Tab-separated table of C-alpha atoms and ligand atoms in Angstrom:
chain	number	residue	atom	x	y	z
A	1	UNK	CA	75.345	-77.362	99.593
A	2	UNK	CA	79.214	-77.031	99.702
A	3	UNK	CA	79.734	-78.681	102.813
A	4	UNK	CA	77.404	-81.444	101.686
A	5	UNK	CA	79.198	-81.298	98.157
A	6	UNK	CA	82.164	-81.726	99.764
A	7	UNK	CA	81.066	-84.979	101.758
A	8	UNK	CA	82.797	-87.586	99.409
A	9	UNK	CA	81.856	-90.277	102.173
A	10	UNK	CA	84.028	-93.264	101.491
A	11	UNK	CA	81.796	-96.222	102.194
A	12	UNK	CA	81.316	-100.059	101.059
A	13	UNK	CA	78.602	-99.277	98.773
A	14	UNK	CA	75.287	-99.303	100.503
A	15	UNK	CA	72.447	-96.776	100.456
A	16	UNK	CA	69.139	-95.953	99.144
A	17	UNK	CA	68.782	-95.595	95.506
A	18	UNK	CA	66.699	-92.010	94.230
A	19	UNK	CA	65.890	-93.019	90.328
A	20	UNK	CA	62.671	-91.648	89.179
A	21	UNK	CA	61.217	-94.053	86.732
A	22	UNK	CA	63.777	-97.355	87.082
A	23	UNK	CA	62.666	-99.164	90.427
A	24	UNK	CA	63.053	-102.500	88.148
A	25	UNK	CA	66.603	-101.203	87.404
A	26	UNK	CA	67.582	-99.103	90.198
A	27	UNK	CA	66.578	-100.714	93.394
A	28	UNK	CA	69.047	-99.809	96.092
A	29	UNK	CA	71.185	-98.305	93.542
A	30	UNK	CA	74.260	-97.679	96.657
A	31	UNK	CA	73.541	-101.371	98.419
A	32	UNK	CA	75.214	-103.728	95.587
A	33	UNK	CA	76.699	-106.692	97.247
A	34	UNK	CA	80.567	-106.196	96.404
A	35	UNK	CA	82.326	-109.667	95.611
A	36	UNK	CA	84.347	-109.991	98.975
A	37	UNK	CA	85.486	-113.252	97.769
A	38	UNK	CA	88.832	-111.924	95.124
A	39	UNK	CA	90.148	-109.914	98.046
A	40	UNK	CA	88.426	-106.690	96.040
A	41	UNK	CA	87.259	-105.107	99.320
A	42	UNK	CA	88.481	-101.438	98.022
A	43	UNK	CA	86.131	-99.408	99.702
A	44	UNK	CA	84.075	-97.182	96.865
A	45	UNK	CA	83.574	-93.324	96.885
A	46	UNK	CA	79.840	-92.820	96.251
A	47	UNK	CA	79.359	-88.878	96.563
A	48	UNK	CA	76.304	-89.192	97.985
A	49	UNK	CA	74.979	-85.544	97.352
A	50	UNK	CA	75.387	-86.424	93.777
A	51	UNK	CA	73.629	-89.498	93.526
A	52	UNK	CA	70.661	-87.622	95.509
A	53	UNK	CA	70.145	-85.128	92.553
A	54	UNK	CA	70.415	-87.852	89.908
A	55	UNK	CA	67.531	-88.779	88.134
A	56	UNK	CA	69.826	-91.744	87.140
A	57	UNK	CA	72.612	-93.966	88.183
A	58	UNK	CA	74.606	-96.170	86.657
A	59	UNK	CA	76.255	-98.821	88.934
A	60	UNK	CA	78.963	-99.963	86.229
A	61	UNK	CA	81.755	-102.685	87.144
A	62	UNK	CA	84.369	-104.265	85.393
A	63	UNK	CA	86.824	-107.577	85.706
A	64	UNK	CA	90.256	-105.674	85.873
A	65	UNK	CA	91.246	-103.633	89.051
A	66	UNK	CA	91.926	-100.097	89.277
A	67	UNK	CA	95.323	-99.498	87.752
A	68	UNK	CA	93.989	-101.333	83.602
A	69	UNK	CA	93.133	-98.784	81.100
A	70	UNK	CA	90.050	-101.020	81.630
A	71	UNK	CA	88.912	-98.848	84.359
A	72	UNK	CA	90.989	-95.931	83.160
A	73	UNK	CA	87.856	-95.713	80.281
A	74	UNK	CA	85.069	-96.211	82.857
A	75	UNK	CA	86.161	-93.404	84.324
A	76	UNK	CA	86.261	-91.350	81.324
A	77	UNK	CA	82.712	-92.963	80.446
A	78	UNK	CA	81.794	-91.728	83.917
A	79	UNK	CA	83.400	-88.325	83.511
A	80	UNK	CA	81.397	-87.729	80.168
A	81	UNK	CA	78.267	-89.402	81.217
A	82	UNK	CA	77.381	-86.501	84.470
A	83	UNK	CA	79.499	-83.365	82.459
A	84	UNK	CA	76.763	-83.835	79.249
A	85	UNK	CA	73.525	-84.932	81.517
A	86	UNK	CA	74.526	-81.962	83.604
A	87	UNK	CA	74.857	-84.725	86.341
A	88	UNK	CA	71.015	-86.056	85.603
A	89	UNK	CA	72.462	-89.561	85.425
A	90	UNK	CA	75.666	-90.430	88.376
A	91	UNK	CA	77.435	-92.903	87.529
A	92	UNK	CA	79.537	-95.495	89.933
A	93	UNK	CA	82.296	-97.820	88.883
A	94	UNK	CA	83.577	-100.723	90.105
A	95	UNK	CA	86.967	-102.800	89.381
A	96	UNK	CA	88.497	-105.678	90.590
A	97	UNK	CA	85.298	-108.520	90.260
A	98	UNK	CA	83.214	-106.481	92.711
A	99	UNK	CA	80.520	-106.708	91.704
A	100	UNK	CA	81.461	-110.030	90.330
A	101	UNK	CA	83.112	-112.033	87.234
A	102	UNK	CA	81.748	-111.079	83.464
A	103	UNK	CA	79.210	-113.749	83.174
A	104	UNK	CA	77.397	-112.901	86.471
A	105	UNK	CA	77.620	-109.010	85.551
A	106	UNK	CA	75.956	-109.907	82.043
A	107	UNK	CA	72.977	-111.920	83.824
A	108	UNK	CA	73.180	-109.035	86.634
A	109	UNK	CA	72.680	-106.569	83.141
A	110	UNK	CA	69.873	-108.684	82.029
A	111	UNK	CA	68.089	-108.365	85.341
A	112	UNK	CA	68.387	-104.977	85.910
A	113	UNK	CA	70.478	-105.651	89.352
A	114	UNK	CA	73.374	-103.605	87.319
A	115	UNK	CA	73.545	-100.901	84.691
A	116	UNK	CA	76.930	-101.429	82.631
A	117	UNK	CA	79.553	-103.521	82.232
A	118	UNK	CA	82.591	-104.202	79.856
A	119	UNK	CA	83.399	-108.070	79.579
A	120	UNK	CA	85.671	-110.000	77.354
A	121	UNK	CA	83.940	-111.692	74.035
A	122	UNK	CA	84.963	-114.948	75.017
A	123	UNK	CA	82.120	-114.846	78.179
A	124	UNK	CA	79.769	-113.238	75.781
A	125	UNK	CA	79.431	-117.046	73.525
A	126	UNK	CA	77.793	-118.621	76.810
A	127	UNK	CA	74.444	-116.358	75.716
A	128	UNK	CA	74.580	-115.553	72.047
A	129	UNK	CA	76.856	-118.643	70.038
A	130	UNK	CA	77.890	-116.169	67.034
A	131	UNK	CA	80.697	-113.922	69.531
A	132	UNK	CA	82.891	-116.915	69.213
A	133	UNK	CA	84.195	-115.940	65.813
A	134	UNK	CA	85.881	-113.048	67.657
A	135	UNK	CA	88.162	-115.640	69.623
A	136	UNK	CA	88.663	-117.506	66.691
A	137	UNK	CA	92.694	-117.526	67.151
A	138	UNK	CA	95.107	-115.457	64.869
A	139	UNK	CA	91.532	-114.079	63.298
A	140	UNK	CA	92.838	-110.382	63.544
A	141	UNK	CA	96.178	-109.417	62.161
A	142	UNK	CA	96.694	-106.385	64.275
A	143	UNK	CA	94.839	-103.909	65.864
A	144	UNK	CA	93.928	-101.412	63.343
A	145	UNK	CA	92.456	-103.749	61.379
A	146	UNK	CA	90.323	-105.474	64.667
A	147	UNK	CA	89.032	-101.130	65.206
A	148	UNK	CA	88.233	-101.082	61.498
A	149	UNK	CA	86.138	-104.350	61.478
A	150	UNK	CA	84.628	-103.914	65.092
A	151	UNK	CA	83.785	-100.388	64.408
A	152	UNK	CA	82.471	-101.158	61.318
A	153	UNK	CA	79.110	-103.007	59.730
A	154	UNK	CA	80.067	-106.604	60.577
A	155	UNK	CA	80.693	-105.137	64.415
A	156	UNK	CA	77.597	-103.450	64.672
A	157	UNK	CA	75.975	-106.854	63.282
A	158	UNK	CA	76.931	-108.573	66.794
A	159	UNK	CA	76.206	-105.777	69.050
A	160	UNK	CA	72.622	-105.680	67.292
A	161	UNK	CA	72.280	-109.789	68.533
A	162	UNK	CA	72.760	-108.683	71.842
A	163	UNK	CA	69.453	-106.791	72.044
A	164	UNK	CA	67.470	-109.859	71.821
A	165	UNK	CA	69.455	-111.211	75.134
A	166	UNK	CA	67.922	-107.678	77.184
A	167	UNK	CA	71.451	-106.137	76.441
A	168	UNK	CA	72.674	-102.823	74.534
A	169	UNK	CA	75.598	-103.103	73.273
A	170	UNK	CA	77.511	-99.823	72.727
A	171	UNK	CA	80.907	-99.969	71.777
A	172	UNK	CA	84.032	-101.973	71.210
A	173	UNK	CA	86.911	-101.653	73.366
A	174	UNK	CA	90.019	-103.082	73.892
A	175	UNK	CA	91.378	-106.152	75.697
A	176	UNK	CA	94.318	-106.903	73.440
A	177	UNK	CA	96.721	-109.444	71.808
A	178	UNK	CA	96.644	-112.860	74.338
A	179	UNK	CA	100.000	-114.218	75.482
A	180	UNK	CA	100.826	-117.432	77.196
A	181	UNK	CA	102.200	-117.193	80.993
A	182	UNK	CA	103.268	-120.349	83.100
A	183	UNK	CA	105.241	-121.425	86.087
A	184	UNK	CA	106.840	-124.820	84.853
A	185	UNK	CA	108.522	-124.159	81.531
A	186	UNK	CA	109.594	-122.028	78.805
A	187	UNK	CA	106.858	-122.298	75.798
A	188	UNK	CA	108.664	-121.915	72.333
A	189	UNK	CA	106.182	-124.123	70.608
A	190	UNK	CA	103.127	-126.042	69.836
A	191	UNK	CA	105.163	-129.135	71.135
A	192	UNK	CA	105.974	-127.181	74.952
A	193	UNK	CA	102.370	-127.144	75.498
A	194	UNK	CA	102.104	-130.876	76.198
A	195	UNK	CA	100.174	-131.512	79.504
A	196	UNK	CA	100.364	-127.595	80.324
A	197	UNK	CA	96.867	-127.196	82.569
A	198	UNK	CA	96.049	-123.695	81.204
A	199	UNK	CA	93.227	-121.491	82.853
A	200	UNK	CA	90.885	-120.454	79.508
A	201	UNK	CA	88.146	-117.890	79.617
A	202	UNK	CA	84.492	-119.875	80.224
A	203	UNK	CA	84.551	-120.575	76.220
A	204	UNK	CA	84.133	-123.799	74.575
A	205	UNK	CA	86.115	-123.037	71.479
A	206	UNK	CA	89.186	-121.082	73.611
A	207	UNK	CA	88.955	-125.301	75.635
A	208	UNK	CA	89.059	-126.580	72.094
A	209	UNK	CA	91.457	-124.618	70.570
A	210	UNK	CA	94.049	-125.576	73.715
A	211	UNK	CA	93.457	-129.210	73.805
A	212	UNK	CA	94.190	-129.117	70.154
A	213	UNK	CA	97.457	-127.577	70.980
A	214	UNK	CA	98.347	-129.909	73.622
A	215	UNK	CA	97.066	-128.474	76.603
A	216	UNK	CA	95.013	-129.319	79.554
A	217	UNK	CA	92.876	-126.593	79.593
A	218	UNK	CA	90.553	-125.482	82.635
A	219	UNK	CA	87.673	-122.559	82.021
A	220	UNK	CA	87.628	-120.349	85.100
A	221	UNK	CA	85.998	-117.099	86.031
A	222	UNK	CA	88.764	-114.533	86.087
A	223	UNK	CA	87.672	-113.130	89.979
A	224	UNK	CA	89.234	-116.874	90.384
A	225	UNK	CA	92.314	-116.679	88.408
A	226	UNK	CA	95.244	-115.238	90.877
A	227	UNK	CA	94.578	-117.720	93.394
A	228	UNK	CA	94.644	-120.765	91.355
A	229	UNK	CA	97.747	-119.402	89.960
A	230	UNK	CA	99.319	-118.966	93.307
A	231	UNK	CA	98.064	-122.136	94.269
A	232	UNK	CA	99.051	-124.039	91.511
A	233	UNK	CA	95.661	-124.920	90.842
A	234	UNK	CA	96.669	-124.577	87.465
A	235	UNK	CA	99.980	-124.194	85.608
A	236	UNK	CA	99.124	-120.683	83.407
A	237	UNK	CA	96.882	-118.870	81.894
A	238	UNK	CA	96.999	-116.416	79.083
A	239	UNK	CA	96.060	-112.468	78.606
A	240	UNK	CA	97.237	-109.044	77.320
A	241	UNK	CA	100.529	-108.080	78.940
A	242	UNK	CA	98.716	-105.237	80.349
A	243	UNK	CA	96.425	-107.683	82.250
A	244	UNK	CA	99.663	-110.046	83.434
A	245	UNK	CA	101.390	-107.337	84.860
A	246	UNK	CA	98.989	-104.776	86.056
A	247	UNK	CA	96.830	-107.577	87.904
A	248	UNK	CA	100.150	-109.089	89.257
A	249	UNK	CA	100.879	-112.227	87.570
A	250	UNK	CA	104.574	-112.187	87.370
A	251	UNK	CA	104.607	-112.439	91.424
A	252	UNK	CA	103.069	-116.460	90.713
A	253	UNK	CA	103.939	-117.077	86.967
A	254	UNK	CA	107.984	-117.297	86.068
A	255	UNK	CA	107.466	-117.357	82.041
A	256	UNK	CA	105.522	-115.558	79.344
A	257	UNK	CA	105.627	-115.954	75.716
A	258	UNK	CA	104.280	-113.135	72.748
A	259	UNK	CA	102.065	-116.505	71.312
A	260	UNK	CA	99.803	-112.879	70.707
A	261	UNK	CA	97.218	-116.183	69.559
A	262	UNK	CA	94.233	-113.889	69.844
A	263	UNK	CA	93.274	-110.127	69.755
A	264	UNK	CA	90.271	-109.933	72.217
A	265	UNK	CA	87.859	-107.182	72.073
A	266	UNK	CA	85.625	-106.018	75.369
A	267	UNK	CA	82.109	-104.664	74.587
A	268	UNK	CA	81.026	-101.712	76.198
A	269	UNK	CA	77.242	-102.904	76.818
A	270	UNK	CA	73.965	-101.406	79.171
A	271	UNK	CA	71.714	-103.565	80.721
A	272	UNK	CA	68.475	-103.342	77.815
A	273	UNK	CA	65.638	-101.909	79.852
A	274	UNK	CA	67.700	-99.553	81.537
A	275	UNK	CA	68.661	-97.810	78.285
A	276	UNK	CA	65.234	-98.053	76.471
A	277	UNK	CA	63.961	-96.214	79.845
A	278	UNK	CA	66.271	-93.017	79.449
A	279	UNK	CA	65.296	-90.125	77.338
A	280	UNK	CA	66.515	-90.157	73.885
A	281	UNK	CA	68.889	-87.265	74.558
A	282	UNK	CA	70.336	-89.324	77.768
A	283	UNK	CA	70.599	-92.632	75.179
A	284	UNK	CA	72.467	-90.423	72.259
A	285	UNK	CA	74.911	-89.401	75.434
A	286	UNK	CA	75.562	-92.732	76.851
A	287	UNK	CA	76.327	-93.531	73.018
A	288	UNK	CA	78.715	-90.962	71.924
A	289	UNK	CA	80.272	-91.324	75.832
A	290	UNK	CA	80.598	-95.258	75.464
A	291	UNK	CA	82.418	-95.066	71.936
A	292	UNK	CA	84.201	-91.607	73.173
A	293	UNK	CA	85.610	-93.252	76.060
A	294	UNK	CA	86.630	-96.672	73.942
A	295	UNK	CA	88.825	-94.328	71.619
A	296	UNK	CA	90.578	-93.124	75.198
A	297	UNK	CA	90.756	-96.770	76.484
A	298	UNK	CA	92.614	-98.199	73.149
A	299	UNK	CA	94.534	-95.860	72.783
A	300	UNK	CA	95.895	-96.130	76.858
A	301	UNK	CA	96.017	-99.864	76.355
A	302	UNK	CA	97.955	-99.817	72.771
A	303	UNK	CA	100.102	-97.017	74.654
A	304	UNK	CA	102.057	-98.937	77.260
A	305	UNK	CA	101.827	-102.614	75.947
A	306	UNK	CA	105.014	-103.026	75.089
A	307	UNK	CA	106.453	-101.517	77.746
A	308	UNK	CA	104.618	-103.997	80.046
A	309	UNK	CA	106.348	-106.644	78.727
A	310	UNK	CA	109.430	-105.193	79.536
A	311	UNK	CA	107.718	-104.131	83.143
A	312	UNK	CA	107.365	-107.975	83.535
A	313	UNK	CA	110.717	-109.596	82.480
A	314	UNK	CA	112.017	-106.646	84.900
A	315	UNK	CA	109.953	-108.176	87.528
A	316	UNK	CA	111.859	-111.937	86.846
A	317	UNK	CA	110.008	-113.461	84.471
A	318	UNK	CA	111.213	-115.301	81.599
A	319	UNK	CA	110.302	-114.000	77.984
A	320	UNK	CA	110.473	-116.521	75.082
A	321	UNK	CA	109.576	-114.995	71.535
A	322	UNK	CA	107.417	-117.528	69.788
A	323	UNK	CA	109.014	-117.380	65.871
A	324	UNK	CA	106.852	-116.832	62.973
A	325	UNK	CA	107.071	-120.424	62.136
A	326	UNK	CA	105.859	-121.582	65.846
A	327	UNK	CA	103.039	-119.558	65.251
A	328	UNK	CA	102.174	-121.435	62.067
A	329	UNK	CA	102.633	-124.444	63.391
A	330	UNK	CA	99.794	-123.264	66.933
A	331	UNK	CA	97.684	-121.705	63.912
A	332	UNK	CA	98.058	-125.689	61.882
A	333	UNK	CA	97.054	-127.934	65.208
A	334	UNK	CA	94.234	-125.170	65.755
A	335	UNK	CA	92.487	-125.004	61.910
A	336	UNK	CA	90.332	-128.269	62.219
A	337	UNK	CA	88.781	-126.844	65.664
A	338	UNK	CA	87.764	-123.765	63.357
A	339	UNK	CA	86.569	-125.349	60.622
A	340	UNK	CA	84.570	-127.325	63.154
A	341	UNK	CA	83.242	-124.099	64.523
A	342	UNK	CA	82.819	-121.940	61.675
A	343	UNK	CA	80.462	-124.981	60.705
A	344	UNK	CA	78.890	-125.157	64.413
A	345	UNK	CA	77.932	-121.430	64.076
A	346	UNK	CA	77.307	-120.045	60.821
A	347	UNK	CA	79.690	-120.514	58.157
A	348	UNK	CA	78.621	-117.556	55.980
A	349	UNK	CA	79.023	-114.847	58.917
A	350	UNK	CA	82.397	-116.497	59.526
A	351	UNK	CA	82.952	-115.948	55.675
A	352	UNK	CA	81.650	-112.398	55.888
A	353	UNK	CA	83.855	-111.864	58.934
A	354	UNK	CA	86.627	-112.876	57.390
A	355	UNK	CA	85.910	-110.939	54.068
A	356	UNK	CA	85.796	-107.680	56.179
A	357	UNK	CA	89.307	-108.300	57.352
A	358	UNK	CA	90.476	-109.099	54.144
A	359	UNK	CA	88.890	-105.619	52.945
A	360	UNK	CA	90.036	-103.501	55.656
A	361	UNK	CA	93.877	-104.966	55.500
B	1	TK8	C1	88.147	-109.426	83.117
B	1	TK8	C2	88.212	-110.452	82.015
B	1	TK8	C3	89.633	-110.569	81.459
B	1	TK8	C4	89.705	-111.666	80.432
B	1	TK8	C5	89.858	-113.022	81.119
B	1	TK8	O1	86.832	-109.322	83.621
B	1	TK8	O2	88.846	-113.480	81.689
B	1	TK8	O3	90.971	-113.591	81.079
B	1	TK8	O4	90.798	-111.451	79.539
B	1	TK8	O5	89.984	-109.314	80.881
B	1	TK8	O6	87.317	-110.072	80.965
């Protein structure tokens, strides 16, 4: 039992699966294809004599590699998951886009193939229209009032439309504030974006919203992103700072700017039939473990943001502060692409949306 506890094999996933009850869900829980394509080829602890004497695994992967308070929380959803199921349900994680980029994880979710995983909201508008209000630029002020709304009635509104899609969504977590990276110029304005051929999140109004600005924007999975960056595929792209420098971007981009033009959540969500198939006392632990572990992961990601940005103009790169006025002038070329949207959508949950923000500044 020791010796066997003690045999942390460290293999490329493969194996046979041991889930009672989830076949559908489960099959060949250790023998998920890993995405081999984004250089992720990490090899994956899977303590075998663990997932022997689960009655349940999880096989949960994320975008972000290793090192992002993105994985930081799977591993404390992990960690929580086996300590309160008394190790009834194991749990494996997976960074880096290996077990592929947010949109196939989500249809991966929906068949079952996967258990969890924690994708941008952007990706989420591609199967339920409504989740583009959250990219709606400069919607959020800051970040206490995102938590407050998120975590609140209007939040739990969205999560509840994801049911109908065969996903559970659990919690909010945190992606950030989006900031502008590029390798030709500095960006101090609305004007600098001119011919720019940004990399956007799959998301029709995040393609909008750019063109409006300016830009030539591309939509890209982000398992694709550093190599079109280092090939020049495009000119920039834009995330947290946490994102730009933990996944490496200052070693192909030579300027950032704090445009900060969107807060974007992640959602914490379980593949439907997985969920309704655990025991009510496993579902109220995956629940309290999934909003537990989003507290941890905010608070890691709010924690060192600012010092990534000085992490990244340490590394070389450029930092241009975009003024309050530049930002009212992005936030003026961008309106009539919301106003087209909020239409598009569902202009009263837009108004509601915005009426919770207005309530919880
Ligand atoms: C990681 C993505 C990433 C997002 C993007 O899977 O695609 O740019 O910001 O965090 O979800």
């Amino acid at each position: 039992m020791v010796v066997g506890m003690l045999m942390m094999l460290l293999v490329v996933a493969c194996g046979d699966n041991n889930n009672g009850g989830n076949e559908l869900n489960n099959n060949g829980a250790n023998d998920v294809e890993t995405n081999e394509d984004n250089g992720a080829e990490e090899e994956v602890e899977i303590d075998e004599e663990a997932a022997g004497d689960a009655e349940f695994t999880i096989r949960a992967g994320i975008g972000l590699n290793s090192e992002h308070p993105q994985y930081k929380g799977l591993e404390k959803f992990k960690e929580l998951v086996e300590e309160e199921t008394d190790g009834a349900i194991y749990v494996e994680t997976y960074h880096s886009g290996q077990l592929g980029d947010d949109r196939s994880m989500m249809e991966a979710l929906q068949l079952g193939s996967q258990e969890v995983t924690v994708p941008s909201t952007a990706p989420i508008a591609n199967f339920i229209n409504e989740f583009s209000i959250f990219d709606f630029p400069f919607l959020f002020p800051n970040s206490e009032v995102a938590d407050e709304v998120l975590d609140g009635e209007v939040g739990q509104k969205f999560l509840d439309m994801l049911d109908d899609q065969n996903l559970k969504g659990l919690a909010y977590w945190e992606n950030g504030f989006r900031d502008l990276t590029n390798s030709e110029q500095e960006v101090a304005s609305v004007e600098d974006f001119e011919g720019l051929t940004i990399r956007t999140m799959e998301n029709d109004l995040h393609l909008d919203a750019f063109r409006a600005m300016g830009a030539n924007p591309t939509p890209m999975a982000f398992t694709e992103l550093f190599t079109a960056l280092q090939q020049g595929t495009v000119d920039g792209q834009e995330n947290p700072f946490a994102t730009i420098y933990l996944e490496g971007f200052y070693e192909v981009q030579d300027y950032v700017s704090d445009t900060h033009h969107i807060y974007s959540p992640f959602v914490f969500m379980m593949s439907k039939p997985f969920y309704d198939s655990l025991p009510e006392d496993y579902q109220t632990v995956v629940d309290e473990a999934a909003l537990e572990a989003g507290e941890y992961q905010r608070e890691l990601n709010r924690e060192a943001n600012d010092q990534y940005l000085e992490n990244l103009i340490e590394e070389g790169m450029t930092f241009t502060e975009i003024t309050d006025e530049a930002r009212e002038e992005m936030r003026e070329a961008i309106e009539p692409v919301l106003e087209e949207y909020a239409q598009q959508i569902d202009q009263d949950l837009v108004d509601e949306v915005y009426q919770a923000i207005e309530d919880a500044e």
